[in-house]
CSV table of C-alpha atoms and ligand atoms in Angstrom, one decimal:
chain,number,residue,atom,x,y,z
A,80,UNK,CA,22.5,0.8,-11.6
A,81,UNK,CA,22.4,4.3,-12.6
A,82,UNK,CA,23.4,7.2,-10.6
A,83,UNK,CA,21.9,11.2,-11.5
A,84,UNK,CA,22.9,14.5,-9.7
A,85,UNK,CA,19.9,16.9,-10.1
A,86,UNK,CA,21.1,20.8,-9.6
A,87,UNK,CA,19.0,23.5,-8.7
A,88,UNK,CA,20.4,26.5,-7.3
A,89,UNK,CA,23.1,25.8,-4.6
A,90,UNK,CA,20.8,22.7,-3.8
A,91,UNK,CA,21.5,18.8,-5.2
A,92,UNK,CA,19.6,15.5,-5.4
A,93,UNK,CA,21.3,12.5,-6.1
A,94,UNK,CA,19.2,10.1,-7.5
A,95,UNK,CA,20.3,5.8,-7.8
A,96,UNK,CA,17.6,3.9,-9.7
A,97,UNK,CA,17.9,0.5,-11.6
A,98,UNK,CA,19.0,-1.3,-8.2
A,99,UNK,CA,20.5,-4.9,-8.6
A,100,UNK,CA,18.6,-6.3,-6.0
A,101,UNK,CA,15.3,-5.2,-4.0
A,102,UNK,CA,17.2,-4.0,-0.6
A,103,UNK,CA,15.5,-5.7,2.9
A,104,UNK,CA,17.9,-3.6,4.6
A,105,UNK,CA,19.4,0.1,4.7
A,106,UNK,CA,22.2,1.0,7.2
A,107,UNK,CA,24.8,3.9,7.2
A,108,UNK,CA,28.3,4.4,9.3
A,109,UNK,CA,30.0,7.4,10.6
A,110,UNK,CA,32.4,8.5,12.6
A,111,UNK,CA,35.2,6.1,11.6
A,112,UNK,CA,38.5,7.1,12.3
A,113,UNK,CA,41.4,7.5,9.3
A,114,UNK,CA,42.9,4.1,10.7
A,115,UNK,CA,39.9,2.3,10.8
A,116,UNK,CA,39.5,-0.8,9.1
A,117,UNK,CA,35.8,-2.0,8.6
A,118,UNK,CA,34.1,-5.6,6.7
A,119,UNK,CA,36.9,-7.6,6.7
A,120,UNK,CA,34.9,-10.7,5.1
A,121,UNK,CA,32.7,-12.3,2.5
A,122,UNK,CA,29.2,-12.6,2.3
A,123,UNK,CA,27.2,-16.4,1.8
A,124,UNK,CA,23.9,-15.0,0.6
A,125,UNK,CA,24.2,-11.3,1.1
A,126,UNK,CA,24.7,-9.1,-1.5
A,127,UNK,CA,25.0,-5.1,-1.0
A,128,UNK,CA,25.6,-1.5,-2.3
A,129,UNK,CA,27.8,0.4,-0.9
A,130,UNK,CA,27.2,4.4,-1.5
A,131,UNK,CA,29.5,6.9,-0.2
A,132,UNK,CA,27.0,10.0,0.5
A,133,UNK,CA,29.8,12.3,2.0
A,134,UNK,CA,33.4,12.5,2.3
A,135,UNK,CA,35.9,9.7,0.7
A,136,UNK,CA,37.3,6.0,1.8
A,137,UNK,CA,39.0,3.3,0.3
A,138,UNK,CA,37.1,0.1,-0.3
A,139,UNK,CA,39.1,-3.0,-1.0
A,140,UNK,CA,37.4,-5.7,-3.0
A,141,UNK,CA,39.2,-8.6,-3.3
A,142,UNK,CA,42.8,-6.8,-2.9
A,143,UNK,CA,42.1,-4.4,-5.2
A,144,UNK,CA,41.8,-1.0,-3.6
A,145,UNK,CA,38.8,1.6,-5.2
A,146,UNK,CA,39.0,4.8,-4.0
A,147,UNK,CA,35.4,6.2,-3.3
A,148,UNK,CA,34.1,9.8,-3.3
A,149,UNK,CA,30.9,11.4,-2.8
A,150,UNK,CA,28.3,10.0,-5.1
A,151,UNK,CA,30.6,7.1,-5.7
A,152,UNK,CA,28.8,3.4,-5.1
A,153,UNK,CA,30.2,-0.1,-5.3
A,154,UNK,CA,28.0,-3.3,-5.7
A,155,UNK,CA,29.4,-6.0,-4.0
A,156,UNK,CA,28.7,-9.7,-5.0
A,157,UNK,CA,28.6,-12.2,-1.6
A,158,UNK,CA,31.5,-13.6,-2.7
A,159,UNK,CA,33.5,-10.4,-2.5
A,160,UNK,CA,35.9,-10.6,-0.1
A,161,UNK,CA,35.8,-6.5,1.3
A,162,UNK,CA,37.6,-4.1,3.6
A,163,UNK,CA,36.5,-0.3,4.7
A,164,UNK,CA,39.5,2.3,4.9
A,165,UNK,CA,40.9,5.2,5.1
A,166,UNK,CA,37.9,7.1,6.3
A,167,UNK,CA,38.1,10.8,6.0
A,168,UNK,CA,36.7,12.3,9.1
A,169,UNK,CA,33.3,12.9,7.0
A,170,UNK,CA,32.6,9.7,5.5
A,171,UNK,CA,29.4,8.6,5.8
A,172,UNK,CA,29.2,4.8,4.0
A,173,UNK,CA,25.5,3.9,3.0
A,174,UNK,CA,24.7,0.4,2.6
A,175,UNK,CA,22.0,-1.2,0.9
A,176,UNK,CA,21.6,-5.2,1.9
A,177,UNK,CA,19.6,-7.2,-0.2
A,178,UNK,CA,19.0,-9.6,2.9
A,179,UNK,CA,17.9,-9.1,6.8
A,180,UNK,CA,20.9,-9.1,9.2
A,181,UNK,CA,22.5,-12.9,9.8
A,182,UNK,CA,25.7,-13.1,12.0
A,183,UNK,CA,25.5,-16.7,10.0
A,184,UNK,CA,25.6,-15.1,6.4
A,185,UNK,CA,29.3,-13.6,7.5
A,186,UNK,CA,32.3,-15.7,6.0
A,187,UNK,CA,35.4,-14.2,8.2
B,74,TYD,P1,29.7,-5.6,10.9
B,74,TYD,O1,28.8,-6.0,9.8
B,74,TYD,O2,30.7,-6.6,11.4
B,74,TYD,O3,30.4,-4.2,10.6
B,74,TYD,P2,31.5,-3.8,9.5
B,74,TYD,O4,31.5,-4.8,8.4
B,74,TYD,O5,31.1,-2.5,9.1
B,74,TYD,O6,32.8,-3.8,10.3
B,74,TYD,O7,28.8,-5.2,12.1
B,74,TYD,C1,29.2,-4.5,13.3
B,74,TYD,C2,28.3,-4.9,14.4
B,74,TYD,O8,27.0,-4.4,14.2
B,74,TYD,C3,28.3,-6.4,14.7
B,74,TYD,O9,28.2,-6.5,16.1
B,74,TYD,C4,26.9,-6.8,14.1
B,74,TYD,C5,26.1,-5.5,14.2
B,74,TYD,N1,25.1,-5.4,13.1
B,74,TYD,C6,23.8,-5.6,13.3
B,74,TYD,O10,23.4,-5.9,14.5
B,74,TYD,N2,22.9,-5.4,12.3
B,74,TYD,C7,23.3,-5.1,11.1
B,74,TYD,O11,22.5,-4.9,10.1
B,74,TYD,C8,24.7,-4.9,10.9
B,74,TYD,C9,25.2,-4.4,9.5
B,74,TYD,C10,25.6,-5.0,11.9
């Protein structure tokens, strides 16, 4: 994956090209709360890029806490065990899915 900030003035464009996957599904979150504690599980089939497109949170893959930033993505394998932190009040978490939504695709 490969992520380019284009400047122009006071503008930007932040370009992510050479996806892993084709995505079937986009969806974003806001309005978490510091304390908030999103995902929580693993994925069977599902795999997913997750792009922070303002403010900051911590993502925890597999125990392993990455602190995220605007601009910042993480690609996350279905076997990735992952939790959504530490939102600040801003965040706004993009995901791309590479499959449809399945409440049976969730391993809790
Ligand atoms: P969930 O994936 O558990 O959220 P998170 O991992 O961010 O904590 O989804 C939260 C709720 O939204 C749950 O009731 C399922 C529903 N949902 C859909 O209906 N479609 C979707 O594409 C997603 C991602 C969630």
């Amino acid at each position: 994956m490969k992520f380019t900030k284009i400047k122009d003035k006071d503008t930007s464009l932040s370009v992510f090209e050479k996806l892993p996957f084709q995505p079937k599904r986009i969806y974003y979150m806001q309005g978490m709360d510091y304390f908030d504690v999103r995902g929580k599980h693993q994925h069977k089939k599902n795999r997913q890029v997750l792009i922070c497109v303002k403010g900051d949170c911590v993502i925890t893959v597999k125990s392993i806490d990455k602190h995220i930033e605007q601009n910042d993505y993480i690609i996350l394998e279905p076997s990735d065990w992952h939790i959504m932190k530490n939102f600040s009040d801003d965040c706004i978490l993009l995901v791309l899915a590479s499959e449809e939504y399945d409440k049976n695709d969730y391993i809790r």
